Coordinates of C-alpha atoms and ligand atoms in Angstrom, one line a residue:
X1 CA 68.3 -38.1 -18.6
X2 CA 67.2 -40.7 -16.2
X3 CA 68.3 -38.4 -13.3
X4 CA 66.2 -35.5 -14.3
X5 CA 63.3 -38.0 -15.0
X6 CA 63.5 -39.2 -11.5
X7 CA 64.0 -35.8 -9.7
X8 CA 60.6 -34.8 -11.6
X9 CA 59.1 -38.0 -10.0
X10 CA 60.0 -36.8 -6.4
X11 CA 58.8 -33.2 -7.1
X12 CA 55.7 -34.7 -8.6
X13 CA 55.2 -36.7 -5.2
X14 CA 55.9 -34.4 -2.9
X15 CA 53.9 -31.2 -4.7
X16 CA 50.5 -31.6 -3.0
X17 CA 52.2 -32.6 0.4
X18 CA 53.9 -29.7 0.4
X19 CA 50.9 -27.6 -1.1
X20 CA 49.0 -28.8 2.3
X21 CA 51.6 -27.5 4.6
X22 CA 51.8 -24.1 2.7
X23 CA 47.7 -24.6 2.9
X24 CA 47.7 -24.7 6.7
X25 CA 51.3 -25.1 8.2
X26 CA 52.6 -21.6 8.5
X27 CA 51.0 -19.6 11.8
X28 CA 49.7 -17.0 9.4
X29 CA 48.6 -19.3 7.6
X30 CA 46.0 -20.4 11.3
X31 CA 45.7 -17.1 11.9
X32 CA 43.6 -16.7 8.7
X33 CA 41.9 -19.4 8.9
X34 CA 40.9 -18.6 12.6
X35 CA 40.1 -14.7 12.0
X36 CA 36.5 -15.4 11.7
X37 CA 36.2 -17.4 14.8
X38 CA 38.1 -15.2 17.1
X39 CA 36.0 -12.2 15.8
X40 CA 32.6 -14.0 16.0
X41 CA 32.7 -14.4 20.1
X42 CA 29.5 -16.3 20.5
X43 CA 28.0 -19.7 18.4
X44 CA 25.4 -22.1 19.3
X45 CA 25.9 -25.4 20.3
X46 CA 23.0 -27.8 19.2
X47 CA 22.5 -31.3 20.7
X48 CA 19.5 -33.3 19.1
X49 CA 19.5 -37.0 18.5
X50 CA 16.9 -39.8 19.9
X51 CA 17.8 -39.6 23.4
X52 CA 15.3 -36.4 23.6
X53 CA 12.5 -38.6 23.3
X54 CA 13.4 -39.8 26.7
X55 CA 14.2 -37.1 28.2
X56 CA 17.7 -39.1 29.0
X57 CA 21.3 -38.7 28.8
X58 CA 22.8 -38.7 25.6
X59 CA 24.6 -41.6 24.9
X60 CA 26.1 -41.5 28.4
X61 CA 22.9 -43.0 29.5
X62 CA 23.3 -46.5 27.9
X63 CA 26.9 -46.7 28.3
X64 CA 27.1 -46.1 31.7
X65 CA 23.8 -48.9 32.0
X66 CA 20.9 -46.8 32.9
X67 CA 19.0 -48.3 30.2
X68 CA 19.7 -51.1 27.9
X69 CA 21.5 -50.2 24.9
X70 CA 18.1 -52.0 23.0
X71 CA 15.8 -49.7 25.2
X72 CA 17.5 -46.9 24.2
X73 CA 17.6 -47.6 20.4
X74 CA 13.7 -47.9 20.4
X75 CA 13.9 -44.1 20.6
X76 CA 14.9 -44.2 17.0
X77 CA 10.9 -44.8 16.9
X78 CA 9.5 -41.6 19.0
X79 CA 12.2 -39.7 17.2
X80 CA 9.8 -37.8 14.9
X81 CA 11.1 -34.3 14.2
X82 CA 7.7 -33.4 12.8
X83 CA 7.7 -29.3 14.0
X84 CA 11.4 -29.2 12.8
X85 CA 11.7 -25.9 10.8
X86 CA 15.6 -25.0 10.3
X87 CA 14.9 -22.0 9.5
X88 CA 13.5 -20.4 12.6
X89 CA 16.3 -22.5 14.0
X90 CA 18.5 -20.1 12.0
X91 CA 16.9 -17.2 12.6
X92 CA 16.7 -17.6 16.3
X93 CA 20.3 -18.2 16.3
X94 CA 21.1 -15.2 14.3
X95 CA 18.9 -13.2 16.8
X96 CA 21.3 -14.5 19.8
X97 CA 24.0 -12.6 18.7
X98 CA 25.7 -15.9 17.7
X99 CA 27.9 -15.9 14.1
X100 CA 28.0 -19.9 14.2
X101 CA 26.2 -22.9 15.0
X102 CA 27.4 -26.3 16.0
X103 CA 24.9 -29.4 15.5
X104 CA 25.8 -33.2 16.4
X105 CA 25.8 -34.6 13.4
X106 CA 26.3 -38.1 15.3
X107 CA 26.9 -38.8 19.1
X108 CA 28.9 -41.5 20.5
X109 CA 25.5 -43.4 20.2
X110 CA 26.3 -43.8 16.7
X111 CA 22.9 -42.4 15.4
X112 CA 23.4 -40.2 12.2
X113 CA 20.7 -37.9 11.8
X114 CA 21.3 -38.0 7.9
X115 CA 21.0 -41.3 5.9
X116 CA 24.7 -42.1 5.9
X117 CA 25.8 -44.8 3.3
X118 CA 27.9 -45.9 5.6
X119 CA 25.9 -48.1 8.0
X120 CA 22.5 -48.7 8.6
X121 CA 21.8 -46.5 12.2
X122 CA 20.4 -43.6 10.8
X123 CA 17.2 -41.3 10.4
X124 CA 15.3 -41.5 7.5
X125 CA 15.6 -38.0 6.4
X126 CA 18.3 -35.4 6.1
X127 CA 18.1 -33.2 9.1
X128 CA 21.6 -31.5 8.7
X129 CA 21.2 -30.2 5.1
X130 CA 18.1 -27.8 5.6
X131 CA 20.1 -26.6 8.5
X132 CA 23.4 -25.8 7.2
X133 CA 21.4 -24.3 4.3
X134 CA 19.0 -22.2 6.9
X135 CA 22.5 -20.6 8.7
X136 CA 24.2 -20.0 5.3
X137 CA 21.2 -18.4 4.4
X138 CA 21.6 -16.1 7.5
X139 CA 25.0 -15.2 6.7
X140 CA 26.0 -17.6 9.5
X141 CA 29.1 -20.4 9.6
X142 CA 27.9 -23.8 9.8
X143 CA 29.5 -26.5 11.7
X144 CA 29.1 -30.0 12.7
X145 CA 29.7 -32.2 15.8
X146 CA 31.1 -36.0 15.2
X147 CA 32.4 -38.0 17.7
X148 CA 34.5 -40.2 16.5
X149 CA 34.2 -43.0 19.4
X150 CA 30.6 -45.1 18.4
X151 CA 29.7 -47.1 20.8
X152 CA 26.6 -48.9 18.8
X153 CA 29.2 -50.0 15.8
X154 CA 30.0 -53.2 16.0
X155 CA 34.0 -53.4 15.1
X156 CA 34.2 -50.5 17.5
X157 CA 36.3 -52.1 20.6
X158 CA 34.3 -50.5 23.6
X159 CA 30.3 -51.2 24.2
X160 CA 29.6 -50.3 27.3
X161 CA 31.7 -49.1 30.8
X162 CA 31.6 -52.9 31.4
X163 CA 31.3 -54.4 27.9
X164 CA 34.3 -54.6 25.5
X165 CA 34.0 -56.3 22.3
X166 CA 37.5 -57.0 22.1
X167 CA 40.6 -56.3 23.2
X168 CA 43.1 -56.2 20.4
X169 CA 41.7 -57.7 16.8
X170 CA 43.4 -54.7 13.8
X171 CA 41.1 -56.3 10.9
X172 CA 38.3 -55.1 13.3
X173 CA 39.7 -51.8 13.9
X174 CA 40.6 -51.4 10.7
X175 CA 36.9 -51.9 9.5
X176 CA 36.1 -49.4 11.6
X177 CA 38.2 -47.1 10.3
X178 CA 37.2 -47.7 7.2
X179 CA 33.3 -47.4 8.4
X180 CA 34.6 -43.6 10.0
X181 CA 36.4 -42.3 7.0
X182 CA 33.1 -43.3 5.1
X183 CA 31.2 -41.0 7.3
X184 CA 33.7 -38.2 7.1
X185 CA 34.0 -37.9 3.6
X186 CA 30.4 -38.4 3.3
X187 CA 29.7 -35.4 5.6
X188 CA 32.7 -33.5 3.8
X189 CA 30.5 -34.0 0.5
X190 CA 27.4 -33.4 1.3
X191 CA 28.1 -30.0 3.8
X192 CA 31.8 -29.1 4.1
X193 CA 31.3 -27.5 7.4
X194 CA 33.1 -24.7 8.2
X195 CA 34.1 -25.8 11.5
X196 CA 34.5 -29.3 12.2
X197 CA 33.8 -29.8 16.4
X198 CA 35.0 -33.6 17.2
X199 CA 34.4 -35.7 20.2
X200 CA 35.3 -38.8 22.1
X201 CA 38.6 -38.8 20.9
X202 CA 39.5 -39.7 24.4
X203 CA 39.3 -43.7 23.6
X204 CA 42.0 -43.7 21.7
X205 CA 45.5 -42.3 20.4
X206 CA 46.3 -40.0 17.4
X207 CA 47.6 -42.7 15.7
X208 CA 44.7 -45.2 16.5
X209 CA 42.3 -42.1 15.4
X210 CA 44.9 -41.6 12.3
X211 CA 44.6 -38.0 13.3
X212 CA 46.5 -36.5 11.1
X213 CA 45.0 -38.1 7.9
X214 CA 41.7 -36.7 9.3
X215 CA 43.3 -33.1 9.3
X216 CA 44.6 -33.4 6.0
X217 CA 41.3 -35.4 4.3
X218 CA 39.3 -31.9 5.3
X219 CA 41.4 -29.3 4.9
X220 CA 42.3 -30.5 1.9
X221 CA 38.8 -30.1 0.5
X222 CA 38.3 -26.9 2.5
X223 CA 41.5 -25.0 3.2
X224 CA 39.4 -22.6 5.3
X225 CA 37.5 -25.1 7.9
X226 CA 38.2 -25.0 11.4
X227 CA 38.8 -28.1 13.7
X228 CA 38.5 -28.1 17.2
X229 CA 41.2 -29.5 19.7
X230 CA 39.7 -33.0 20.2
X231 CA 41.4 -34.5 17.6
X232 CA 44.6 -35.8 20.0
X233 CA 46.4 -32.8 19.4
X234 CA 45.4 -32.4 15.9
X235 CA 43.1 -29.4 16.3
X236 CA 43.0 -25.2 16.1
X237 CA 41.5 -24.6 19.2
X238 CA 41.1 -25.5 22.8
X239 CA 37.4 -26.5 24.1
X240 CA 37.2 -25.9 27.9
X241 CA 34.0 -27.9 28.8
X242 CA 31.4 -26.4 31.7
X243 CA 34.4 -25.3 33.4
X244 CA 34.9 -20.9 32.6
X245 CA 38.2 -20.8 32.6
X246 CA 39.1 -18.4 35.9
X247 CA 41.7 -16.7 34.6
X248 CA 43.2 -16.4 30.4
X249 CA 43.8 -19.6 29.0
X250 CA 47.3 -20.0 27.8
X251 CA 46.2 -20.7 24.5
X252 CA 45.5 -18.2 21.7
X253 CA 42.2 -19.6 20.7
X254 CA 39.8 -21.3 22.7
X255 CA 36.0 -21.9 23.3
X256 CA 33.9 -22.6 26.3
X257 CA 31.2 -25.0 25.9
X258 CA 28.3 -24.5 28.0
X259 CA 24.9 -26.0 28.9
X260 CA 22.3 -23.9 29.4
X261 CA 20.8 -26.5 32.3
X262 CA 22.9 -29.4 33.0
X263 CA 22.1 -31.3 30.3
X264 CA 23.2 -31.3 26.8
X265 CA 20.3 -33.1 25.0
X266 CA 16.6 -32.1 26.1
X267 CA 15.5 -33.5 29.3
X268 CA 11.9 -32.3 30.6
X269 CA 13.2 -32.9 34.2
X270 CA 15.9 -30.7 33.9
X271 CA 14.8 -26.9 34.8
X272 CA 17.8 -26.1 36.8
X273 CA 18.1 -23.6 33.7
X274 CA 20.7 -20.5 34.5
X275 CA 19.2 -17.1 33.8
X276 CA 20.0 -14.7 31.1
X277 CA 22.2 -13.0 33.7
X278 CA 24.2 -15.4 34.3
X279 CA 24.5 -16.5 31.2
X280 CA 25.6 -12.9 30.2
X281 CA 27.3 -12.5 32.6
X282 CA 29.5 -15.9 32.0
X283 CA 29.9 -15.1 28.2
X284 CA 31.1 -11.5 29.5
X285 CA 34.1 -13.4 31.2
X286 CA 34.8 -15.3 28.3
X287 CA 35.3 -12.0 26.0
X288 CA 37.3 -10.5 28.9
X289 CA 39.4 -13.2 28.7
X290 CA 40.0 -13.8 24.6
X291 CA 37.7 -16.3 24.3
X292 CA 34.4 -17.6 22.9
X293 CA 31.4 -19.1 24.2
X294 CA 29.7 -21.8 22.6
X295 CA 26.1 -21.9 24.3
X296 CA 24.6 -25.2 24.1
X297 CA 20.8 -25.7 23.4
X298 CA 18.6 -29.0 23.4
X299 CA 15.7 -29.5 20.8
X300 CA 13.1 -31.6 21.3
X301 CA 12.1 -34.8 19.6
X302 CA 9.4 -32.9 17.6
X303 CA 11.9 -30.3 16.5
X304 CA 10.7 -27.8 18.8
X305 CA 13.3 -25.8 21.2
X306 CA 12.0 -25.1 24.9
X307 CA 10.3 -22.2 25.8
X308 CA 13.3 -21.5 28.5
X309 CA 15.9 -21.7 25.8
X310 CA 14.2 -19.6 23.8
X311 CA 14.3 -17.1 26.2
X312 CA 17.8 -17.2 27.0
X313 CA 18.9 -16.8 23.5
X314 CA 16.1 -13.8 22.8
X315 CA 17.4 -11.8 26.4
X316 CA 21.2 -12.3 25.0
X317 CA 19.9 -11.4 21.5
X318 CA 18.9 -7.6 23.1
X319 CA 22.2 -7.4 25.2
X320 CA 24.4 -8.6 22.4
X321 CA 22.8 -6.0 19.3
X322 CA 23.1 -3.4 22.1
X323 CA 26.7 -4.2 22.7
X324 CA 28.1 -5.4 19.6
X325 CA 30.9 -2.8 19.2
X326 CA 32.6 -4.4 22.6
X327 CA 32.1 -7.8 21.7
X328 CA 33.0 -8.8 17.6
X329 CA 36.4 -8.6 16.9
X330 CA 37.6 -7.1 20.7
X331 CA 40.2 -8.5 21.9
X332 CA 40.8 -9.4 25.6
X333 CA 40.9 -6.7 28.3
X334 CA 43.2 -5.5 31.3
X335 CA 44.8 -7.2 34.2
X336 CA 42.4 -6.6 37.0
X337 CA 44.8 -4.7 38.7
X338 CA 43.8 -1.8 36.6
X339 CA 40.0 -2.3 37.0
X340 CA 38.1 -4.6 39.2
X341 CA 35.8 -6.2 36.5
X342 CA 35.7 -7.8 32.8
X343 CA 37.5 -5.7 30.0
X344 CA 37.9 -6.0 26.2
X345 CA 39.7 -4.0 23.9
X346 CA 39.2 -2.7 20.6
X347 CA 40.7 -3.9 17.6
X348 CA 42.8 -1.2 17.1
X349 CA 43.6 -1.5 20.8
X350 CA 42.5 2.7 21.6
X351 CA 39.1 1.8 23.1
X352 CA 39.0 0.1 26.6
X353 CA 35.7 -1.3 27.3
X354 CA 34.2 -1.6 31.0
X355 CA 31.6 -4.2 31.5
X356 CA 29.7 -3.6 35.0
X357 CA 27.4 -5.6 36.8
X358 CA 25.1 -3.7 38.7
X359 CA 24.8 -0.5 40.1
X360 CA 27.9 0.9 41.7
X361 CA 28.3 2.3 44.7
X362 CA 30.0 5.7 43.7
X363 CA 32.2 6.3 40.4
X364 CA 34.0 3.4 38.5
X365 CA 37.7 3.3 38.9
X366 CA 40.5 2.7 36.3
X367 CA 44.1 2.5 37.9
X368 CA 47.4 3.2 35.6
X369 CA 46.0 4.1 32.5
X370 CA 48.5 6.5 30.7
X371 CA 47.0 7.5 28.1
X372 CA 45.6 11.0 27.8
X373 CA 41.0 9.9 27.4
X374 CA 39.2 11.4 24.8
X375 CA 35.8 10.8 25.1
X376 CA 33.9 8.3 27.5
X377 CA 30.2 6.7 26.7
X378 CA 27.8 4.0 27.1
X379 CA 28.2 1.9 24.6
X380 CA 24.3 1.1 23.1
X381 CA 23.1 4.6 24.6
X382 CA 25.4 7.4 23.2
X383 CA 25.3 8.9 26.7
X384 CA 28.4 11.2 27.4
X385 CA 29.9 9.9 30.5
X386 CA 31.4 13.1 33.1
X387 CA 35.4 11.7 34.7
X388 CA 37.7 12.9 36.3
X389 CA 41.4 12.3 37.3
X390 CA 42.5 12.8 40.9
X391 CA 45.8 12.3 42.5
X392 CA 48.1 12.9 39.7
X393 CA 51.7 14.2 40.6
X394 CA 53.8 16.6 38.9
X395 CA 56.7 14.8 39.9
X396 CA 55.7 11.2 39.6
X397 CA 55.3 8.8 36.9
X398 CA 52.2 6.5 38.4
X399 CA 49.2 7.8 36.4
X400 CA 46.8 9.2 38.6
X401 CA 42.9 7.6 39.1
X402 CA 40.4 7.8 36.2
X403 CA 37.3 8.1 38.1
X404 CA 34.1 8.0 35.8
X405 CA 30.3 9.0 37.1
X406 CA 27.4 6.2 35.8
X407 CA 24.3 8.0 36.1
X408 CA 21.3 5.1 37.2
X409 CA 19.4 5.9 34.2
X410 CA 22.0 4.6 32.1
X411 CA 22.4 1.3 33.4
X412 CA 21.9 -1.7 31.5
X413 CA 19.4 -4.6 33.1
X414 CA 22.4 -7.0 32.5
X415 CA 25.2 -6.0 32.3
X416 CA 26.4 -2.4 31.2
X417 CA 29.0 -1.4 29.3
X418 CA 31.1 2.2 28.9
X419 CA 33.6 2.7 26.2
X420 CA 37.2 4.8 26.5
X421 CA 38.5 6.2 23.5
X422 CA 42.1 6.9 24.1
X423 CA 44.2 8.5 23.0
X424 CA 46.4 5.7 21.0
X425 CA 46.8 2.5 21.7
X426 CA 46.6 1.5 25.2
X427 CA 49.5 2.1 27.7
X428 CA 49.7 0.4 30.7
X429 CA 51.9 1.7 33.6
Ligands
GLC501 C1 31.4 -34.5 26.4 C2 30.3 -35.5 26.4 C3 29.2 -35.3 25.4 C4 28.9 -33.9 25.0 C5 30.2 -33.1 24.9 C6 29.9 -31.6 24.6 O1 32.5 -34.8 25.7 O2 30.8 -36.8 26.1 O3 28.1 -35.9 25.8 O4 28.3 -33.9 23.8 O5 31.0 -33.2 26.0 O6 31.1 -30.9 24.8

């Protein structure tokens, strides 16, 4: 009797441990999970905190002694958010093209833009809620930045480049933990993001961070949220920074974070802003390549977003409801031994997509296709495309060359794009 009483105490135990794994262990399990991301191509990335007020780098600027870290904090006072309206925010996002957005919920200045019980270093109103309302609203997923370093708290080990506030002291750490967990959960409660984007893991280990407890504390509450890699190995999916990758990542899901300038936060000096056609013309690499871009804009202090971003994210709105069919849910494209230029593929893998940058000099080219072509078109236009094939053998196997005519009437001011439906899925010689 005592036996089966005891067995039943183990099961008991180990029930919602293994209810987690079967919640998020198995690779079918990510794959789930992930399908919305890896469909959705394109989010927003959204840095506002104090440092706008400046015009100064955020966080950075303090720790690497700029400016005092008590000159910096009096920007909590010009911090005013007073044209803040979440949900043009929303809808301007929505026009982009974007399916998510990504807001710092707290840089590694350790300013909370929602009044956190945990500490006292926060705004006076909730500036998160109305926003993750506003992109809901829009049929949009809603996630949230946190770095997990916090540089203003004071049982967090490192202050500034120079300043440490101790070496090695684990009661200290371990109110710091305590402080962090209190923020997460908090954040967990009052938005459940459905993509969590950390930061600043860097400072320390998994086991400092107590990754793996962080995992578990969210997806536990939401089986379906996201995390992104910077969780010491913890994480979905990888977050190439500034960088576009030059060729495929290695892995299966990954996101390119990008500035629109060269800053993150607002800065009124910066205007070294790149144009909608590079911008394109950068996210276009990213879908060639399996990938997403997460296109970074920086509000100002009164809530207002700069006339330059504005633009950006209109011009990529128009390119993006033009071209939606090769960009949600494609898949990445061709070897560029088969076409010089970007490429995505369909779903269902029968429709090859071209993306072209300018006006060529003659007809496109497509090199060892196999498949028999059944229709080509511009994709946003309807226009029937004329192609031909030349130097295909009787007697050998190499698939001759698809050449295909692009009228100049068709082409797009960014970037254009022409669809092949094939014949079945796509076969490469
Ligand atoms: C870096 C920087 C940070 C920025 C982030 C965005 O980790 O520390 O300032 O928010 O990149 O990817």
């Amino acid at each position: 009797m005592k036996k089966y009483l005891f067995i039943t105490l183990i099961i008991l135990l180990l029930l919602p441990s293994f209810a987690f794994a079967q919640s998020q262990g198995s690779p079918d399990k990510k794959a789930e999970r992930l399908q919305w991301f890896a469909d959705a191509r394109l989010g927003i990335f959204i840095h506002w905190g104090i440092y706008a007020v400046n015009g100064i780098d955020e966080s950075w600027s303090f720790f690497n002694g700029y400016i005092s870290h008590e000159d910096y904090m009096k920007q909590l006072d010009g911090f005013k958010a007073k044209r803040y309206d979440p949900d043009y925010w929303a809808a301007l996002i929505k026009e982009s093209g974007a399916k998510y957005a990504v807001l710092t919920s707290k840089h590694h200045d350790g300013v909370a833009l929602w009044p956190t019980k945990c500490n006292e270093l926060h705004l006076k109103k909730d500036l998160i809620k109305p926003f993750m309302k506003a992109l809901r609203n829009e049929g949009l997923k809603a996630g949230l930045y946190f770095s997990l370093l916090d540089w203003s708290h004071p049982d967090y080990p490192n202050f500034t480049r120079k300043e440490k506030r101790y070496e090695d002291d684990s009661l200290r750490w371990n109110n710091f933990m305590e402080f962090n967990f209190c923020q997460l959960n908090e954040i967990l409660d009052r938005y459940n993001p459905d993509l969590w984007w950390f930061d600043g893991d860097w400072e320390q280990s998994a086991e400092k961070w107590d990754a793996p407890l962080i995992r578990e504390t969210i997806l536990l509450k939401n089986p379906d949220a996201i995390i992104n890699s910077r969780l010491q190995g913890y994480g979905d999916y990888a977050t190439p920074e500034q960088g576009l990758p030059i060729k495929s990542p290695e892995d299966e899901y990954w996101e390119l974070c990008m500035t629109m300038n060269d800053s993150w936060g607002y800065q009124h000096n910066d205007l070294n802003y790149k144009s909608p056609n590079q911008v394109i013309r950068i996210f276009v690499d990213c879908i060639s390549m399996g990938g997403n871009l997460l296109l970074d804009i920086g509000p100002k202090a009164d809530g207002t977003i700069p006339d330059e971003q504005v633009n950006i994210l209109q011009e990529l709105g128009r390119w993006t409801n033009k071209h939606s069919e090769a960009i949600y849910g494609t898949s990445a494209g061709i070897p560029h031994d088969y076409f010089y230029g970007p490429t995505a593929l369909s779903a269902d893998k029968k429709t090859l997509y071209l993306f072209l940058d300018g006006n060529p000099n003659g007809p496109l080219m497509v090199k060892g296709l196999k498949n028999k072509i059944k229709r080509i078109w511009i994709v946003g236009n309807g226009t029937k495309l004329n192609y031909d094939i030349k130097m295909k053998q009787s007697w050998s196997s190499t698939p001759g060359i698809l050449y295909i005519d692009v009228p100049e009437e068709v082409l797009d001011p960014q970037v254009t794009v022409i669809s092949i439906l094939l014949d079945g899925e796509i076969d490469l010689y």
